[in-house]
Amino acid sequence: MTVPTEVTELLKQHEFLTISEAGRIHCSITGHEFLPRLADLKQHLSSKRLKKQRDWYSSNLDTYLPHIVPLEKDPRKMYCNLTKKTLNRIPEEVKKHAEGKKFKRLKKQAEEAEEKKRTKEEEEEEEVQCDEVESQKDDESDDIGSIDLSDDGSEPPAKKPNN
């Protein structure tokens, strides 16, 4: 089946549209498959379903990570780890949730808890480093005490038994 030139031009403009082996146009966003006719292609490009899928579900919502994450069971939804709520993957809805009082309050508490945890870990690291330095100093002082300082090069005198 030959593809009209107008259809070919539109296919070049939209990367998500491909021609299958059967000669049909396949949309990778919606999964829709249709004949390569200009009227069908224009109808699909102006359809609500395509616009919704392209604008809502493929938008970049990484700015809200790690608090709002994609839901594993349903790719059309997101989950807020702070408020424990499921959200639709609509950018306006996610933004509205992230600007809410409850989300902001819980986010601030989570950041404070993370900061406390971080400072506690740093203090523990400093203690470990101080302990290592002190043990090295003790080892050095033990080594200095056991050095023989005799000038004659002979063996150090043997200890006398206590009677």
PDB file of N, CA and C in Angstrom, residues 19-59:
ATOM      1  N   ILE A  19       4.939   3.805  10.685  1.00  0.00           N
ATOM      2  CA  ILE A  19       4.177   2.911   9.816  1.00  0.00           C
ATOM      3  C   ILE A  19       4.589   1.485  10.146  1.00  0.00           C
ATOM      4  N   SER A  20       3.599   0.643  10.446  1.00  0.00           N
ATOM      5  CA  SER A  20       3.864  -0.754  10.798  1.00  0.00           C
ATOM      6  C   SER A  20       4.092  -1.574   9.525  1.00  0.00           C
ATOM      7  N   GLU A  21       4.456  -2.837   9.710  1.00  0.00           N
ATOM      8  CA  GLU A  21       4.693  -3.730   8.567  1.00  0.00           C
ATOM      9  C   GLU A  21       3.414  -3.974   7.765  1.00  0.00           C
ATOM     10  N   ALA A  22       2.303  -3.892   8.454  1.00  0.00           N
ATOM     11  CA  ALA A  22       1.018  -4.113   7.782  1.00  0.00           C
ATOM     12  C   ALA A  22       0.568  -2.900   6.972  1.00  0.00           C
ATOM     13  N   GLY A  23       1.347  -1.806   7.016  1.00  0.00           N
ATOM     14  CA  GLY A  23       1.009  -0.615   6.254  1.00  0.00           C
ATOM     15  C   GLY A  23       0.065   0.312   6.985  1.00  0.00           C
ATOM     16  N   ARG A  24      -0.079   0.110   8.284  1.00  0.00           N
ATOM     17  CA  ARG A  24      -0.950   0.973   9.085  1.00  0.00           C
ATOM     18  C   ARG A  24      -0.094   1.929   9.906  1.00  0.00           C
ATOM     19  N   ILE A  25      -0.675   3.061  10.289  1.00  0.00           N
ATOM     20  CA  ILE A  25       0.027   4.036  11.126  1.00  0.00           C
ATOM     21  C   ILE A  25      -0.178   3.650  12.589  1.00  0.00           C
ATOM     22  N   HIS A  26       0.914   3.610  13.331  1.00  0.00           N
ATOM     23  CA  HIS A  26       0.860   3.246  14.751  1.00  0.00           C
ATOM     24  C   HIS A  26       1.309   4.442  15.592  1.00  0.00           C
ATOM     25  N   CYS A  27       0.506   4.789  16.596  1.00  0.00           N
ATOM     26  CA  CYS A  27       0.840   5.876  17.526  1.00  0.00           C
ATOM     27  C   CYS A  27       1.436   5.247  18.783  1.00  0.00           C
ATOM     28  N   SER A  28       2.676   5.592  19.111  1.00  0.00           N
ATOM     29  CA  SER A  28       3.335   4.999  20.277  1.00  0.00           C
ATOM     30  C   SER A  28       2.834   5.596  21.588  1.00  0.00           C
ATOM     31  N   ILE A  29       2.180   6.734  21.552  1.00  0.00           N
ATOM     32  CA  ILE A  29       1.669   7.357  22.772  1.00  0.00           C
ATOM     33  C   ILE A  29       0.363   6.695  23.213  1.00  0.00           C
ATOM     34  N   THR A  30      -0.577   6.568  22.289  1.00  0.00           N
ATOM     35  CA  THR A  30      -1.882   6.016  22.646  1.00  0.00           C
ATOM     36  C   THR A  30      -2.014   4.537  22.317  1.00  0.00           C
ATOM     37  N   GLY A  31      -1.149   4.021  21.456  1.00  0.00           N
ATOM     38  CA  GLY A  31      -1.258   2.643  21.029  1.00  0.00           C
ATOM     39  C   GLY A  31      -2.284   2.452  19.924  1.00  0.00           C
ATOM     40  N   HIS A  32      -2.834   3.549  19.430  1.00  0.00           N
ATOM     41  CA  HIS A  32      -3.865   3.500  18.391  1.00  0.00           C
ATOM     42  C   HIS A  32      -3.224   3.159  17.045  1.00  0.00           C
ATOM     43  N   GLU A  33      -3.940   2.374  16.251  1.00  0.00           N
ATOM     44  CA  GLU A  33      -3.465   2.001  14.929  1.00  0.00           C
ATOM     45  C   GLU A  33      -4.581   2.261  13.922  1.00  0.00           C
ATOM     46  N   PHE A  34      -4.225   2.895  12.803  1.00  0.00           N
ATOM     47  CA  PHE A  34      -5.244   3.250  11.814  1.00  0.00           C
ATOM     48  C   PHE A  34      -4.637   3.269  10.423  1.00  0.00           C
ATOM     49  N   LEU A  35      -5.496   3.308   9.419  1.00  0.00           N
ATOM     50  CA  LEU A  35      -5.047   3.314   8.024  1.00  0.00           C
ATOM     51  C   LEU A  35      -4.363   4.639   7.688  1.00  0.00           C
ATOM     52  N   PRO A  36      -3.422   4.613   6.752  1.00  0.00           N
ATOM     53  CA  PRO A  36      -2.696   5.840   6.404  1.00  0.00           C
ATOM     54  C   PRO A  36      -3.511   6.764   5.495  1.00  0.00           C
ATOM     55  N   ARG A  37      -4.572   7.298   6.026  1.00  0.00           N
ATOM     56  CA  ARG A  37      -5.398   8.266   5.299  1.00  0.00           C
ATOM     57  C   ARG A  37      -5.266   9.611   6.005  1.00  0.00           C
ATOM     58  N   LEU A  38      -5.232  10.666   5.242  1.00  0.00           N
ATOM     59  CA  LEU A  38      -5.026  12.005   5.776  1.00  0.00           C
ATOM     60  C   LEU A  38      -6.135  12.399   6.756  1.00  0.00           C
ATOM     61  N   ALA A  39      -7.366  12.079   6.442  1.00  0.00           N
ATOM     62  CA  ALA A  39      -8.487  12.444   7.319  1.00  0.00           C
ATOM     63  C   ALA A  39      -8.364  11.737   8.669  1.00  0.00           C
ATOM     64  N   ASP A  40      -8.022  10.453   8.650  1.00  0.00           N
ATOM     65  CA  ASP A  40      -7.858   9.702   9.903  1.00  0.00           C
ATOM     66  C   ASP A  40      -6.686  10.237  10.720  1.00  0.00           C
ATOM     67  N   LEU A  41      -5.613  10.562  10.035  1.00  0.00           N
ATOM     68  CA  LEU A  41      -4.419  11.078  10.722  1.00  0.00           C
ATOM     69  C   LEU A  41      -4.714  12.425  11.377  1.00  0.00           C
ATOM     70  N   LYS A  42      -5.368  13.324  10.662  1.00  0.00           N
ATOM     71  CA  LYS A  42      -5.709  14.631  11.243  1.00  0.00           C
ATOM     72  C   LYS A  42      -6.676  14.477  12.416  1.00  0.00           C
ATOM     73  N   GLN A  43      -7.616  13.557  12.290  1.00  0.00           N
ATOM     74  CA  GLN A  43      -8.566  13.317  13.367  1.00  0.00           C
ATOM     75  C   GLN A  43      -7.838  12.798  14.614  1.00  0.00           C
ATOM     76  N   HIS A  44      -6.873  11.908  14.407  1.00  0.00           N
ATOM     77  CA  HIS A  44      -6.123  11.378  15.549  1.00  0.00           C
ATOM     78  C   HIS A  44      -5.252  12.464  16.194  1.00  0.00           C
ATOM     79  N   LEU A  45      -4.618  13.283  15.373  1.00  0.00           N
ATOM     80  CA  LEU A  45      -3.750  14.342  15.912  1.00  0.00           C
ATOM     81  C   LEU A  45      -4.536  15.392  16.692  1.00  0.00           C
ATOM     82  N   SER A  46      -5.823  15.554  16.382  1.00  0.00           N
ATOM     83  CA  SER A  46      -6.628  16.535  17.107  1.00  0.00           C
ATOM     84  C   SER A  46      -7.510  15.888  18.185  1.00  0.00           C
ATOM     85  N   SER A  47      -7.332  14.588  18.420  1.00  0.00           N
ATOM     86  CA  SER A  47      -8.184  13.892  19.388  1.00  0.00           C
ATOM     87  C   SER A  47      -7.830  14.262  20.831  1.00  0.00           C
ATOM     88  N   LYS A  48      -8.842  14.192  21.680  1.00  0.00           N
ATOM     89  CA  LYS A  48      -8.672  14.490  23.106  1.00  0.00           C
ATOM     90  C   LYS A  48      -7.703  13.510  23.766  1.00  0.00           C
ATOM     91  N   ARG A  49      -7.851  12.253  23.388  1.00  0.00           N
ATOM     92  CA  ARG A  49      -7.044  11.205  24.010  1.00  0.00           C
ATOM     93  C   ARG A  49      -5.558  11.438  23.769  1.00  0.00           C
ATOM     94  N   LEU A  50      -5.189  11.765  22.546  1.00  0.00           N
ATOM     95  CA  LEU A  50      -3.780  12.010  22.232  1.00  0.00           C
ATOM     96  C   LEU A  50      -3.266  13.236  22.975  1.00  0.00           C
ATOM     97  N   LYS A  51      -4.046  14.316  22.975  1.00  0.00           N
ATOM     98  CA  LYS A  51      -3.621  15.537  23.664  1.00  0.00           C
ATOM     99  C   LYS A  51      -3.431  15.281  25.155  1.00  0.00           C
ATOM    100  N   LYS A  52      -4.367  14.560  25.746  1.00  0.00           N
ATOM    101  CA  LYS A  52      -4.295  14.267  27.171  1.00  0.00           C
ATOM    102  C   LYS A  52      -3.071  13.407  27.478  1.00  0.00           C
ATOM    103  N   GLN A  53      -2.871  12.356  26.704  1.00  0.00           N
ATOM    104  CA  GLN A  53      -1.730  11.467  26.928  1.00  0.00           C
ATOM    105  C   GLN A  53      -0.409  12.213  26.727  1.00  0.00           C
ATOM    106  N   ARG A  54      -0.338  13.016  25.678  1.00  0.00           N
ATOM    107  CA  ARG A  54       0.907  13.708  25.349  1.00  0.00           C
ATOM    108  C   ARG A  54       1.213  14.810  26.367  1.00  0.00           C
ATOM    109  N   ASP A  55       0.218  15.571  26.771  1.00  0.00           N
ATOM    110  CA  ASP A  55       0.448  16.706  27.654  1.00  0.00           C
ATOM    111  C   ASP A  55       0.514  16.301  29.123  1.00  0.00           C
ATOM    112  N   TRP A  56      -0.380  15.445  29.567  1.00  0.00           N
ATOM    113  CA  TRP A  56      -0.446  15.116  30.979  1.00  0.00           C
ATOM    114  C   TRP A  56       0.564  14.055  31.377  1.00  0.00           C
ATOM    115  N   TYR A  57       0.506  12.936  30.690  1.00  0.00           N
ATOM    116  CA  TYR A  57       1.240  11.774  31.174  1.00  0.00           C
ATOM    117  C   TYR A  57       2.703  11.737  30.732  1.00  0.00           C
ATOM    118  N   SER A  58       3.074  12.552  29.799  1.00  0.00           N
ATOM    119  CA  SER A  58       4.474  12.557  29.392  1.00  0.00           C
ATOM    120  C   SER A  58       5.204  13.817  29.859  1.00  0.00           C
ATOM    121  N   SER A  59       4.560  14.615  30.692  1.00  0.00           N
ATOM    122  CA  SER A  59       5.221  15.829  31.188  1.00  0.00           C
ATOM    123  C   SER A  59       6.257  15.446  32.242  1.00  0.00           C
TER     124      SER A  59
END
